Tab-separated table of C-alpha atoms and ligand atoms in Angstrom:
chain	number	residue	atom	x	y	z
X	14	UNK	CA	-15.439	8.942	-19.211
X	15	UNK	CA	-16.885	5.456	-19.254
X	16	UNK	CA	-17.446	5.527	-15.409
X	17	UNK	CA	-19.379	8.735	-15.289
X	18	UNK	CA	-21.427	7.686	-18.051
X	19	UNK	CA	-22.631	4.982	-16.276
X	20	UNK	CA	-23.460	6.325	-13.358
X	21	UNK	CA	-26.055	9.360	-14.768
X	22	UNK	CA	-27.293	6.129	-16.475
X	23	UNK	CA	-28.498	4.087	-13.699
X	24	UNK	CA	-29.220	6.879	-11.236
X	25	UNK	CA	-32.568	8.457	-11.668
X	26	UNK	CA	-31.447	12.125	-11.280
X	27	UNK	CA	-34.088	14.726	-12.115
X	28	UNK	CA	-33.453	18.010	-13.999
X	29	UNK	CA	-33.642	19.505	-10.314
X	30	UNK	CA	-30.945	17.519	-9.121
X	31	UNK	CA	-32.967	15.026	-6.885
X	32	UNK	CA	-31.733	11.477	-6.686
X	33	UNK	CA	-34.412	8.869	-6.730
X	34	UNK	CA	-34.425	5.745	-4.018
X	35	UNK	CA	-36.245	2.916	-3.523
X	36	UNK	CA	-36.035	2.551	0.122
X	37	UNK	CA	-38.872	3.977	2.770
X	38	UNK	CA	-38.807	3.776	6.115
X	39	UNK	CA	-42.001	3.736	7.873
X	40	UNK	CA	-42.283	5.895	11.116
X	41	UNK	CA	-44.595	4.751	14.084
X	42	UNK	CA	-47.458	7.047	15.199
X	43	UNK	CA	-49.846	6.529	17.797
X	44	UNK	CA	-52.688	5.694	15.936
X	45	UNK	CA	-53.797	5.570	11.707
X	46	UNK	CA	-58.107	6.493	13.052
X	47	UNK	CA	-58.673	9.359	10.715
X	48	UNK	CA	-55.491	9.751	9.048
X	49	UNK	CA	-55.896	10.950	5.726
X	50	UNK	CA	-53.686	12.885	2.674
X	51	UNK	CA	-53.530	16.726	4.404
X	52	UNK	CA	-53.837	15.887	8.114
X	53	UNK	CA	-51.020	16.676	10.310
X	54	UNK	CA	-49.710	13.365	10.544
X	55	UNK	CA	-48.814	13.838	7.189
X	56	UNK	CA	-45.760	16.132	8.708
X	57	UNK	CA	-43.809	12.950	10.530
X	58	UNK	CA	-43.225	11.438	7.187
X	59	UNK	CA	-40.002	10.450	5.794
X	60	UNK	CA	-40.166	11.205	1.928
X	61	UNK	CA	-38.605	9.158	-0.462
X	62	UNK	CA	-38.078	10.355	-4.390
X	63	UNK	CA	-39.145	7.070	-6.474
X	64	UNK	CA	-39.078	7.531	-9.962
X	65	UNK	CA	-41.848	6.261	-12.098
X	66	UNK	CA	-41.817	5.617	-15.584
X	67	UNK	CA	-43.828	5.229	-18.219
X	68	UNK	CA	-44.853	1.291	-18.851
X	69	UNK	CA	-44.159	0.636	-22.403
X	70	UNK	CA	-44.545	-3.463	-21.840
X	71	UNK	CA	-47.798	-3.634	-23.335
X	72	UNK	CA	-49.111	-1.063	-25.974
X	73	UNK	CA	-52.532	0.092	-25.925
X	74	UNK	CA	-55.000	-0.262	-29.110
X	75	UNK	CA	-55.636	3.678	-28.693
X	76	UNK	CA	-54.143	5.607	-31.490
X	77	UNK	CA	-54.452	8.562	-29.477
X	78	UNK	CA	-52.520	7.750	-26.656
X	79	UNK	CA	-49.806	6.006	-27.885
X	80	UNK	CA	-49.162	8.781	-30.145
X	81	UNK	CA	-49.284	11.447	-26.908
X	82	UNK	CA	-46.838	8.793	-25.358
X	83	UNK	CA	-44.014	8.991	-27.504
X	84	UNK	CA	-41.299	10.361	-25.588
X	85	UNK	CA	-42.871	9.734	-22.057
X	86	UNK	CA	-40.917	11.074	-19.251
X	87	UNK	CA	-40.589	9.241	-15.866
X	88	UNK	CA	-41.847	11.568	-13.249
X	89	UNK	CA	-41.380	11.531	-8.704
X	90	UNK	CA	-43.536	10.093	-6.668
X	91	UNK	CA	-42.880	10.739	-3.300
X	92	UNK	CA	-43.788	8.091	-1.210
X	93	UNK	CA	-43.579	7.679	2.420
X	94	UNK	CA	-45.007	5.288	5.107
X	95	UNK	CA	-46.738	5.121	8.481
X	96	UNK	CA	-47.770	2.480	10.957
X	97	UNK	CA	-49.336	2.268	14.358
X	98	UNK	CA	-48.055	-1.241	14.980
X	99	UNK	CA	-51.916	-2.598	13.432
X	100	UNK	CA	-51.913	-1.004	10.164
X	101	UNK	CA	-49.701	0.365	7.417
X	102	UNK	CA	-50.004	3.337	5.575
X	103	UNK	CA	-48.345	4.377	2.255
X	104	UNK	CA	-48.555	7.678	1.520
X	105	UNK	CA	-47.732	9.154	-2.047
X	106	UNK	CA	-47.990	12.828	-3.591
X	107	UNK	CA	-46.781	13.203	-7.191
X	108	UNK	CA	-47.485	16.609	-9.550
X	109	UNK	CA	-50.102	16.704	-12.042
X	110	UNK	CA	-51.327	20.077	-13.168
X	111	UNK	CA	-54.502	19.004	-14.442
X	112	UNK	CA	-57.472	17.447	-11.642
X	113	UNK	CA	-59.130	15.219	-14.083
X	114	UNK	CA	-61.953	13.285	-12.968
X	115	UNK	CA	-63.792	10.627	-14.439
X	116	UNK	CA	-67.510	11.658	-14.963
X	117	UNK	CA	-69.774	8.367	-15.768
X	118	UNK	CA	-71.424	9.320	-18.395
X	119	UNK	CA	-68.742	10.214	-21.135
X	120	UNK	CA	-66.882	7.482	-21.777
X	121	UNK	CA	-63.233	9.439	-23.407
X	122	UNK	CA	-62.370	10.742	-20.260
X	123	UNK	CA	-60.154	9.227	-18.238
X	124	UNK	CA	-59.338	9.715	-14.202
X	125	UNK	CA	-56.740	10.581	-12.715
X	126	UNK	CA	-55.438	7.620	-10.050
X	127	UNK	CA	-53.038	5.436	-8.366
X	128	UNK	CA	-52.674	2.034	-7.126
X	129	UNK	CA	-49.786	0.697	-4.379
X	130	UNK	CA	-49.202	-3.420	-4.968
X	131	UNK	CA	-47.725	-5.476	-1.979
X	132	UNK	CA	-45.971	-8.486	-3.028
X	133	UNK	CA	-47.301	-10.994	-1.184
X	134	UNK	CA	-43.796	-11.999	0.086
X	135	UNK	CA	-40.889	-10.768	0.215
X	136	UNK	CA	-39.183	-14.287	1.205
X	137	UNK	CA	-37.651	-14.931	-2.051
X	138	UNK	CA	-36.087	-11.183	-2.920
X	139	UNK	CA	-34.570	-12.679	-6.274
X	140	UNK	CA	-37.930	-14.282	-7.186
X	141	UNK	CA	-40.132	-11.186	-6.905
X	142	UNK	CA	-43.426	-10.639	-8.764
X	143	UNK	CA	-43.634	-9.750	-12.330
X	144	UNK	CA	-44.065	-6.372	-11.502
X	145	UNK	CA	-46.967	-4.839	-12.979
X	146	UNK	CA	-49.324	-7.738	-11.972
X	147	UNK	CA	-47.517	-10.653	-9.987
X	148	UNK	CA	-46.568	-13.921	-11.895
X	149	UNK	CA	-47.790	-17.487	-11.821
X	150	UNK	CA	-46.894	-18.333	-8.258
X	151	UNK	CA	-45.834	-14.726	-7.161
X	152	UNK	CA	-49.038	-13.157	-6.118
X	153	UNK	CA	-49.839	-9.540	-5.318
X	154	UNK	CA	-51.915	-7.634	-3.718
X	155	UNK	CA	-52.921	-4.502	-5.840
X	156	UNK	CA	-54.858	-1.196	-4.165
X	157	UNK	CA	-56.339	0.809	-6.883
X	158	UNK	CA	-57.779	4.393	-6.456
X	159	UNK	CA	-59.172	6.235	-8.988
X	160	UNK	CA	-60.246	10.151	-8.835
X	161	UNK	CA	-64.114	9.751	-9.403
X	162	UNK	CA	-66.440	12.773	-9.009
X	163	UNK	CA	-68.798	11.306	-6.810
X	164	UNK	CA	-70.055	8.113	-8.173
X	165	UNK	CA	-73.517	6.160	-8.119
X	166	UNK	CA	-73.906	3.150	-8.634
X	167	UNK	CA	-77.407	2.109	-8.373
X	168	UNK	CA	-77.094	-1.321	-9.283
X	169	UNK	CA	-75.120	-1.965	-6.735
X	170	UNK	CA	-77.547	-0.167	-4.507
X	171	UNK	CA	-80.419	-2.046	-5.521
X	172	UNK	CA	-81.885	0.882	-7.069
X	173	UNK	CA	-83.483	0.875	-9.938
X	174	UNK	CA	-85.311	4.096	-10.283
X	175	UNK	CA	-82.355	6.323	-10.475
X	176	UNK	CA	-79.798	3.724	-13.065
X	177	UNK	CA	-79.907	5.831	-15.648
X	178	UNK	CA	-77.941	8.716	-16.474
X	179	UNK	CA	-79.208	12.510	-16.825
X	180	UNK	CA	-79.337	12.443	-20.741
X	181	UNK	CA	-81.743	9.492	-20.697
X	182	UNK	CA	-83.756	10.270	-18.284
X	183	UNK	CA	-87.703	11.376	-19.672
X	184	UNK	CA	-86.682	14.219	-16.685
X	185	UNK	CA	-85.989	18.387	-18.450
X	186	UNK	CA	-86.209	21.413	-16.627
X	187	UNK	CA	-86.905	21.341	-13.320
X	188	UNK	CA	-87.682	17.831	-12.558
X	189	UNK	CA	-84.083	16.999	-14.464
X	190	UNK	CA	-82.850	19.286	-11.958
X	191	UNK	CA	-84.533	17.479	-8.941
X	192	UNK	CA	-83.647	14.274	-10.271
X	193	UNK	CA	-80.054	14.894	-10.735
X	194	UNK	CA	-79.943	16.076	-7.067
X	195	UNK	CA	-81.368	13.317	-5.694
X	196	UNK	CA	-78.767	11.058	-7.690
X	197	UNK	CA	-76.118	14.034	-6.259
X	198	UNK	CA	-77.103	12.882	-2.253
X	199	UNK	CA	-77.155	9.182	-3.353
X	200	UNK	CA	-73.744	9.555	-5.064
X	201	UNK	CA	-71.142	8.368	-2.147
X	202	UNK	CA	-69.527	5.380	-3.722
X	203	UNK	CA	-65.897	5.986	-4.351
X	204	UNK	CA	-63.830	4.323	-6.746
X	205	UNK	CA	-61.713	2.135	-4.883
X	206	UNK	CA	-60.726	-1.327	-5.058
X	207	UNK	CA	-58.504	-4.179	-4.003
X	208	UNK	CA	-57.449	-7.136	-5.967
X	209	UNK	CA	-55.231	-10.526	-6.076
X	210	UNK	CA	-53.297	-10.758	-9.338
X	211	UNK	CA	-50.790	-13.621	-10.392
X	212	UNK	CA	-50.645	-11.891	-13.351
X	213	UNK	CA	-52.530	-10.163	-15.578
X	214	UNK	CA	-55.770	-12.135	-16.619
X	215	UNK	CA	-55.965	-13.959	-13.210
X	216	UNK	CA	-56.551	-10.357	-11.811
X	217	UNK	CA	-59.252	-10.877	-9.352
X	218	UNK	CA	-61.128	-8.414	-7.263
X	219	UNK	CA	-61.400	-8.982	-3.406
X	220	UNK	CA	-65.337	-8.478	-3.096
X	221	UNK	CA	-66.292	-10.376	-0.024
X	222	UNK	CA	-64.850	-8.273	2.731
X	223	UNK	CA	-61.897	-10.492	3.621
X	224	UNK	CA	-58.957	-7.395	2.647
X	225	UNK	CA	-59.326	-4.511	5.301
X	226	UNK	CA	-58.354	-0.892	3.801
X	227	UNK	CA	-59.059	2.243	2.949
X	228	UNK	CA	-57.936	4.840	0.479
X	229	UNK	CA	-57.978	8.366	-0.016
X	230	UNK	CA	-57.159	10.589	-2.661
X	231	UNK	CA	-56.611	14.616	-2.304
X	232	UNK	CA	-55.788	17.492	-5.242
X	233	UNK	CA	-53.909	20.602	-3.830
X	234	UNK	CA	-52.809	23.786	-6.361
X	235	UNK	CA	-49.729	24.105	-4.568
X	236	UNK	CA	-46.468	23.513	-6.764
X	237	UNK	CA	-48.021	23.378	-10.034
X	238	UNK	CA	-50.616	21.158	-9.151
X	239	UNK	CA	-50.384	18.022	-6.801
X	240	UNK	CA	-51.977	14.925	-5.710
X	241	UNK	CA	-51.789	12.929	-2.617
X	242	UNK	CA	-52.790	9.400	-2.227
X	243	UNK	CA	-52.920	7.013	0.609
X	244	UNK	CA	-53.401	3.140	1.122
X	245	UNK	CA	-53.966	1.476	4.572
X	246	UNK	CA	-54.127	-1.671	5.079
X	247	UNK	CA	-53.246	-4.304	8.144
X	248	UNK	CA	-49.677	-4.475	9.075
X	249	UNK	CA	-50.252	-8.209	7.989
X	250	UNK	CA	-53.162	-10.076	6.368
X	251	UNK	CA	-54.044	-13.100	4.178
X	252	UNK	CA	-52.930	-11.200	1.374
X	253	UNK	CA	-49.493	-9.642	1.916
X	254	UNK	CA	-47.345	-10.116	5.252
X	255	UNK	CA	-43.640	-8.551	5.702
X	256	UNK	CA	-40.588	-10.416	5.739
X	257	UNK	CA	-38.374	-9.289	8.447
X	258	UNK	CA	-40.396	-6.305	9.003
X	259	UNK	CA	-40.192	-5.468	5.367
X	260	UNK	CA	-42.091	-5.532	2.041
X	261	UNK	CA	-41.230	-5.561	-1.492
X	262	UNK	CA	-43.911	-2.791	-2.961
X	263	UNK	CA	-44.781	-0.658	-6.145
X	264	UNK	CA	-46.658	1.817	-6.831
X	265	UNK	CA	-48.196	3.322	-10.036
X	266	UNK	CA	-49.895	6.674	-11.507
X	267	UNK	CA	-52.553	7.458	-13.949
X	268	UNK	CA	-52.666	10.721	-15.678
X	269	UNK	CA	-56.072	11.119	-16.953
X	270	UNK	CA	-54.941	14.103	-19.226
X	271	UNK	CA	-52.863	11.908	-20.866
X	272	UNK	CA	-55.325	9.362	-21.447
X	273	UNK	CA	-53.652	6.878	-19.298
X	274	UNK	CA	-55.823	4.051	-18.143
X	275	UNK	CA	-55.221	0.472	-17.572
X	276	UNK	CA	-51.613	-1.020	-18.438
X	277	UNK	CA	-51.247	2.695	-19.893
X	278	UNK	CA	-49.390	4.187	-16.576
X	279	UNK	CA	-46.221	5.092	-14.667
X	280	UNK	CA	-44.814	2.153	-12.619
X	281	UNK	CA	-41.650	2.639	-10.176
X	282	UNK	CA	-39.553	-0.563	-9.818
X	283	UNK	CA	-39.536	-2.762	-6.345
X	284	UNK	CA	-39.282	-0.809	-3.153
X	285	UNK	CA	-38.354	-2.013	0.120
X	286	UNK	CA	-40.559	-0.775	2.660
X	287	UNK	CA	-39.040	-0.735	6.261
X	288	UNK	CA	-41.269	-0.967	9.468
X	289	UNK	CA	-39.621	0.335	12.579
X	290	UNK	CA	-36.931	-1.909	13.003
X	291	UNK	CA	-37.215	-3.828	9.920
X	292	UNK	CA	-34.173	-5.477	8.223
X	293	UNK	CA	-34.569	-7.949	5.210
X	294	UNK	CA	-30.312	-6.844	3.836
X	295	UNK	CA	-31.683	-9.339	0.923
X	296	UNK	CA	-34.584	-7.654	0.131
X	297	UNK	CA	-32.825	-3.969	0.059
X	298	UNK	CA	-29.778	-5.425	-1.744
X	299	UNK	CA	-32.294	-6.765	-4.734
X	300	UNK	CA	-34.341	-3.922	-4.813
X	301	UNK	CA	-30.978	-1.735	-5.554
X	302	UNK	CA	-28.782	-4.061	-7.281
X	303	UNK	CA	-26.845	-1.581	-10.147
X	304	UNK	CA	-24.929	-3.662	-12.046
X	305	UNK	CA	-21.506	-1.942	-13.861
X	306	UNK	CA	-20.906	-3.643	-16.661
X	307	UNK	CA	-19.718	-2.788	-20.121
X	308	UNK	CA	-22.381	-0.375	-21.675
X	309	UNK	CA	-21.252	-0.685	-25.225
X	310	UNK	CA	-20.917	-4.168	-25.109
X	311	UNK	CA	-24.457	-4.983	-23.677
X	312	UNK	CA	-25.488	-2.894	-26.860
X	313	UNK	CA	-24.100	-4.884	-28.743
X	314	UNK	CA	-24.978	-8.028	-27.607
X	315	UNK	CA	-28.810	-6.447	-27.231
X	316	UNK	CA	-28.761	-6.033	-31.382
X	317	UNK	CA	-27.410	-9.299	-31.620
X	318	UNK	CA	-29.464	-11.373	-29.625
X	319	UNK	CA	-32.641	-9.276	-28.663
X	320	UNK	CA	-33.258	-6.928	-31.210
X	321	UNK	CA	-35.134	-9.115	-33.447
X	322	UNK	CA	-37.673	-9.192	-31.353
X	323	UNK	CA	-37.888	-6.285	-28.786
X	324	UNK	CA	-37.818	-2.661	-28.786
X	325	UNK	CA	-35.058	-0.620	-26.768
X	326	UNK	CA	-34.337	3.226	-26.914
X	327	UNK	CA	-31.501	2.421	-29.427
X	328	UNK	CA	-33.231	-0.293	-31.242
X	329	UNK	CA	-36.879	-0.256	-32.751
X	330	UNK	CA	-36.914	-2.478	-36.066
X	331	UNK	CA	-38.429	-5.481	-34.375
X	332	UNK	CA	-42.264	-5.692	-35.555
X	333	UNK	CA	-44.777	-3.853	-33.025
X	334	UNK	CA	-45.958	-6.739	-30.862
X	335	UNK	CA	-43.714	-9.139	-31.302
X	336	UNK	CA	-42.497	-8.720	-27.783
X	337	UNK	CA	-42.841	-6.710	-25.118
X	338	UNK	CA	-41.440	-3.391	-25.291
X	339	UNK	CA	-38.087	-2.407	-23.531
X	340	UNK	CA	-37.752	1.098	-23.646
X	341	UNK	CA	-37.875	1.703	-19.630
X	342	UNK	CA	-37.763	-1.847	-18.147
X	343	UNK	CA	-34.549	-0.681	-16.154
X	344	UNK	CA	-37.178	1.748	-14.463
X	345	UNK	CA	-38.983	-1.456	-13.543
X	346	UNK	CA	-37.218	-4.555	-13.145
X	347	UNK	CA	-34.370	-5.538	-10.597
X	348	UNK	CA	-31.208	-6.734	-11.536
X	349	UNK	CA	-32.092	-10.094	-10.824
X	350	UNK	CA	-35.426	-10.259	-13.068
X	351	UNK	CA	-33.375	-8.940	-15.827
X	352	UNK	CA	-30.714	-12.187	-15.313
X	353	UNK	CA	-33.626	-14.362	-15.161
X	354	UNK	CA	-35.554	-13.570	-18.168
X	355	UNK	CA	-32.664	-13.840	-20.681
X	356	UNK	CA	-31.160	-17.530	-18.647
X	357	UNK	CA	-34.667	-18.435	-18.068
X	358	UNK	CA	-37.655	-16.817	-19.780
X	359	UNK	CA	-40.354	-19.803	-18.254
X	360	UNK	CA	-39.639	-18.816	-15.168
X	361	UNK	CA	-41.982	-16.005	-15.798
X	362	UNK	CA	-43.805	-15.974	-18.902
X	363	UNK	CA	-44.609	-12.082	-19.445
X	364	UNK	CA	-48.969	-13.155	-19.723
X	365	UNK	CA	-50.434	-9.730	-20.632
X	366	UNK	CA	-50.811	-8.889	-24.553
X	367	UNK	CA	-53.750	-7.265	-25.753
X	368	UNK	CA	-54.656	-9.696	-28.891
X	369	UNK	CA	-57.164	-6.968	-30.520
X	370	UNK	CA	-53.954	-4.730	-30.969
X	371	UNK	CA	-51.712	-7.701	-32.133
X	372	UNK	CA	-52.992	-10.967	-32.923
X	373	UNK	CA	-50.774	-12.338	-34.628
X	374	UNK	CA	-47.559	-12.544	-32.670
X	375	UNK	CA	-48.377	-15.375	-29.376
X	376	UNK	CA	-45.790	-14.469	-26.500
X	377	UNK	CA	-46.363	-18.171	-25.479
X	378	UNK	CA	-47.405	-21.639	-26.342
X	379	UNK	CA	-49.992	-23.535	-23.930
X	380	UNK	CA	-50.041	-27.217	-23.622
X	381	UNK	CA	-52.876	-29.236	-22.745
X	382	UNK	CA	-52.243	-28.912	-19.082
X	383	UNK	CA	-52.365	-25.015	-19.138
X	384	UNK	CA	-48.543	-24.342	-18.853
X	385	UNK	CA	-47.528	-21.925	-20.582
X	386	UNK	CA	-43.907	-21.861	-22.774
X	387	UNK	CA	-42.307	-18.100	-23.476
X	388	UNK	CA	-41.438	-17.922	-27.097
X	389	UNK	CA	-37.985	-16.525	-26.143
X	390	UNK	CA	-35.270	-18.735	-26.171
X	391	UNK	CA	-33.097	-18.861	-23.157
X	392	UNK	CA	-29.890	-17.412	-23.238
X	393	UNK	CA	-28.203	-19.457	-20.919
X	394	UNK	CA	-25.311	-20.265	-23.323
X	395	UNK	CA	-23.999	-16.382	-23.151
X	396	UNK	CA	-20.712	-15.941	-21.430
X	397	UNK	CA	-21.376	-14.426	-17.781
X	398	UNK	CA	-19.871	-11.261	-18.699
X	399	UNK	CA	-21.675	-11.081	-21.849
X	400	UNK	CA	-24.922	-11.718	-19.402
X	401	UNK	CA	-23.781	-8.866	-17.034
X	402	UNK	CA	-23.352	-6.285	-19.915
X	403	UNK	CA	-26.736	-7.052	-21.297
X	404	UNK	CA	-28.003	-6.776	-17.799
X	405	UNK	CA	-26.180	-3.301	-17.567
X	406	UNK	CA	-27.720	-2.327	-20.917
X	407	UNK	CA	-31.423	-2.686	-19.983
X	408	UNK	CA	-31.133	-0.926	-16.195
X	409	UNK	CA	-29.749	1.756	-18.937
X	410	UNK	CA	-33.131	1.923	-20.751
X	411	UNK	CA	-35.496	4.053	-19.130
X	412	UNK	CA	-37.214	7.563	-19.662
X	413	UNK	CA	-35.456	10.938	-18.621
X	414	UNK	CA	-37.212	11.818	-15.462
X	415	UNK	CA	-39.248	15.156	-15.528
X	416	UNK	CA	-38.193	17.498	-12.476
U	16	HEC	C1	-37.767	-14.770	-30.534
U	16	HEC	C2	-38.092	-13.487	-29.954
U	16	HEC	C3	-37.282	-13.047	-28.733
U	16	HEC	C4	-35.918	-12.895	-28.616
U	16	HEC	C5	-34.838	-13.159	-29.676
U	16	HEC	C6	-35.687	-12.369	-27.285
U	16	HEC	N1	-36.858	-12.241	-26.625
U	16	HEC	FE1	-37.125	-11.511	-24.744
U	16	HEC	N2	-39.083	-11.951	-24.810
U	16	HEC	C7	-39.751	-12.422	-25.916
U	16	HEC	C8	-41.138	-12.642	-25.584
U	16	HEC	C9	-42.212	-13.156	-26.529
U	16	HEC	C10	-41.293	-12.272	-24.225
U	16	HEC	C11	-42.587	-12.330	-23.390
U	16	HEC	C12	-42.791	-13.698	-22.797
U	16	HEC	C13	-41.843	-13.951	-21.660
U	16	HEC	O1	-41.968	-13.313	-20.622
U	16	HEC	O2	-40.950	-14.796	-21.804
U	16	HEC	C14	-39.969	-11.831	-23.778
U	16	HEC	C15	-39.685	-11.335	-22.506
U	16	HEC	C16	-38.513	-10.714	-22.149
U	16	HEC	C17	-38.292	-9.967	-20.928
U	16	HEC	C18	-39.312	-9.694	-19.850
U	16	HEC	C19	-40.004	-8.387	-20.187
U	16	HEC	C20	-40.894	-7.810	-19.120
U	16	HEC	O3	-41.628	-6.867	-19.434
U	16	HEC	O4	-40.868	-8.251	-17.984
U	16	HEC	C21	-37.013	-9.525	-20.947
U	16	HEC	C22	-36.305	-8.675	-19.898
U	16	HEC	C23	-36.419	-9.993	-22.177
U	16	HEC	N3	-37.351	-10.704	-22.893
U	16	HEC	C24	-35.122	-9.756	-22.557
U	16	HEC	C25	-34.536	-10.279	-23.699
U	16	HEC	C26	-33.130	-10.156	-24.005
U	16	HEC	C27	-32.127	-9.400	-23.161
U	16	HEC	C28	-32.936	-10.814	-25.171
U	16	HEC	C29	-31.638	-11.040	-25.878
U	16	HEC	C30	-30.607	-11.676	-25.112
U	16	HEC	C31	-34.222	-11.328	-25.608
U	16	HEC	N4	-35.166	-10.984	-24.691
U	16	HEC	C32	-34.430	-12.040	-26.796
U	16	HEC	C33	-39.217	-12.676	-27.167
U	16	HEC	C34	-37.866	-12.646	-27.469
């Protein structure tokens, strides 16, 4: 009985029986010129499932939203990859039956988007990236799309005669009319972006032309309502290379409906993405590490040891922010990240913690030379099996997966 328990626990299996990977193979095409979400290309694609789930690390200051985020699901992404032997392109389409678009001017709506990290390496697979926003020392390289009606920025046009918005302009009637048109034929920016990030405040964006890519982003009806997304970028670059013709990625969703924004989001775990002949065994075994250990047990040891200070599905008495939430970091984390935070929390120091939502709990300490100290004490005097149980428990924790 154990056994099978275990099993449905760790696999991500969807209500429509579809068993989520983390493995994509990317298939060589002539050429990436043109390709976007909905051209035929699209057809040689190898799908993966990847289940994403929702981040619960970090909790918004938004009333609202956490309150329509109790009892997140994890949803699929499908992802899938292409390369021309130049540049790579990752390919995602997820469902989402509302199209929701972020309009300038009113401020509490939120867009629909998605953004695909790189790890910058994928030399060390134990020592990947904290995964939402790289580490001290484990840089990423984040690709952020966001579904923007048509947006103007005349600032960064140089234009100042059309900065304002329509409801403060002195324009009504017909000349409100023209003017909005002319800010229509002006409006091409979209809203993408590329950034470095070893974790969250060092997030910087790449603004002086040195990271090639392009995005797209494309809303069909089909199934319910869909989106596609794609990111290309240069098979290698100054900013993420493979390792053996592979590379540790992510990938994450926004639903604007939900008011997701920021940290607020669905985030898969590590993926190993495989260029034609591509074979880092390290990388793939990381990336898919279950481990089987004693369920119960880990549970225990979790409301020993941990539950004084996080949140987990089966525990929530710990105050709000006095760590970072649990509830679906075996979505998110490998095996290996999980044995490293309880023997070794320094080794990355969790950095993102919104202090207007909780000020009064400090995740770290930082000495005069910047270093920061996790206020988690290592667990390194735990018995190994003890260690692997606990392990076991948190892959458990994570969202049911909506079909
Ligand atoms: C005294 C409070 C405290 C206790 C007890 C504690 N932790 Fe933590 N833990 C933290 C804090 C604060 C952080 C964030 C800073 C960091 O990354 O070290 C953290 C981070 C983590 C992370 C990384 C989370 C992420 O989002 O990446 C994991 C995993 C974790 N702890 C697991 C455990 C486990 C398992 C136990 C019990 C064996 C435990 N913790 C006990 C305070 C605690």
């Amino acid at each position: 009985m154990r056994a099978i328990l275990q099993v449905a626990a760790v696999l991500s299996v969807t209500a429509s029986g579809m068993v989520a990977g983390n493995i994509v193979e990317a298939v060589k095409v002539e050429s990436l010129d043109g390709f976007k979400c909905g051209t035929p290309l699209v057809k040689k694609i190898k799908w993966t499932p990847v289940a994403v789930y929702p981040q619960s690390t970090v909790k918004l200051n938004d009333k609202r939203a956490l309150e329509l985020h109790k009892g997140a699901k994890g949803k699929i992404v499908e992802v899938g990859a292409l390369t021309d032997g130049k540049e790579i392109a990752i390919v995602l389409r997820w469902p989402d039956k509302s199209q929701d678009l972020y309009k300038g001017y009113k401020s509490d709506l939120y867009a629909d988007g998605f953004a695909v990290q790189f790890a910058s390496s994928a030399q060390e697979p134990e020592k990947l990236p904290y995964i939402g926003m790289g580490s001290d020392g484990r840089p990423v390289a984040i690709y952020l799309r966001k579904a923007y009606e048509r947006v103007y920025e005349p600032n960064g046009g140089g234009d100042v005669a059309h900065q304002v918005n329509p409801h403060n302009t002195p324009y009504f009637g017909g000349a409100l009319e023209k003017f909005k048109e002319e800010v229509a034929q002006k409006g091409t920016t979209t809203y993408q972006r590329a950034f470095v990030s070893e974790g969250f405040r060092s997030m910087t964006e790449i603004r002086d032309g040195s990271a090639s890519y392009r995005t797209d982003m494309h809303y069909v009806e089909k199934r319910g309502g869909m989106w596609g997304g794609t990111v290309i970028r240069p098979v290698e670059d100054g900013y993420a290379a493979p390792t053996q013709g592979e590379y540790a990625v992510a990938i994450a969703v926004w639903d604007g409906k939900e008011l997701e924004r920021d940290g607020l989001k669905r985030l898969s775990g590590w993926i190993a993405v495989k260029l034609p002949g591509g074979k880092n065994g390290e990388l793939e075994r990381v990336v898919s590490e279950v481990v089987s250990g004693d369920l119960a047990n880990g549970k225990k040891q979790f409301e020993t040891n941990c539950a004084s200070c996080h949140w987990s599905r089966d525990f929530q008495n710990a105050p709000l922010y006095m760590a970072p939430g649990l509830e679906n970091i075996g979505g998110q984390a490998t095996a290996a990240y999980l044995r490293e935070s309880i023997l070794d929390p320094n080794a990355v120091v969790v950095p993102g913690y919104n202090r207007n939502a909780h000020p009064n709990f400090s995740w770290y300490m930082v000495d005069e030379k910047g270093n920061r100290t996790s206020t988690m004490p290592p667990f390194n005097y735990l018995d190994k099996k003890s260690i692997e149980d606990l392990v076991a428990y948190l892959q458990s924790q994570k969202a049911e997966v909506e079909k």
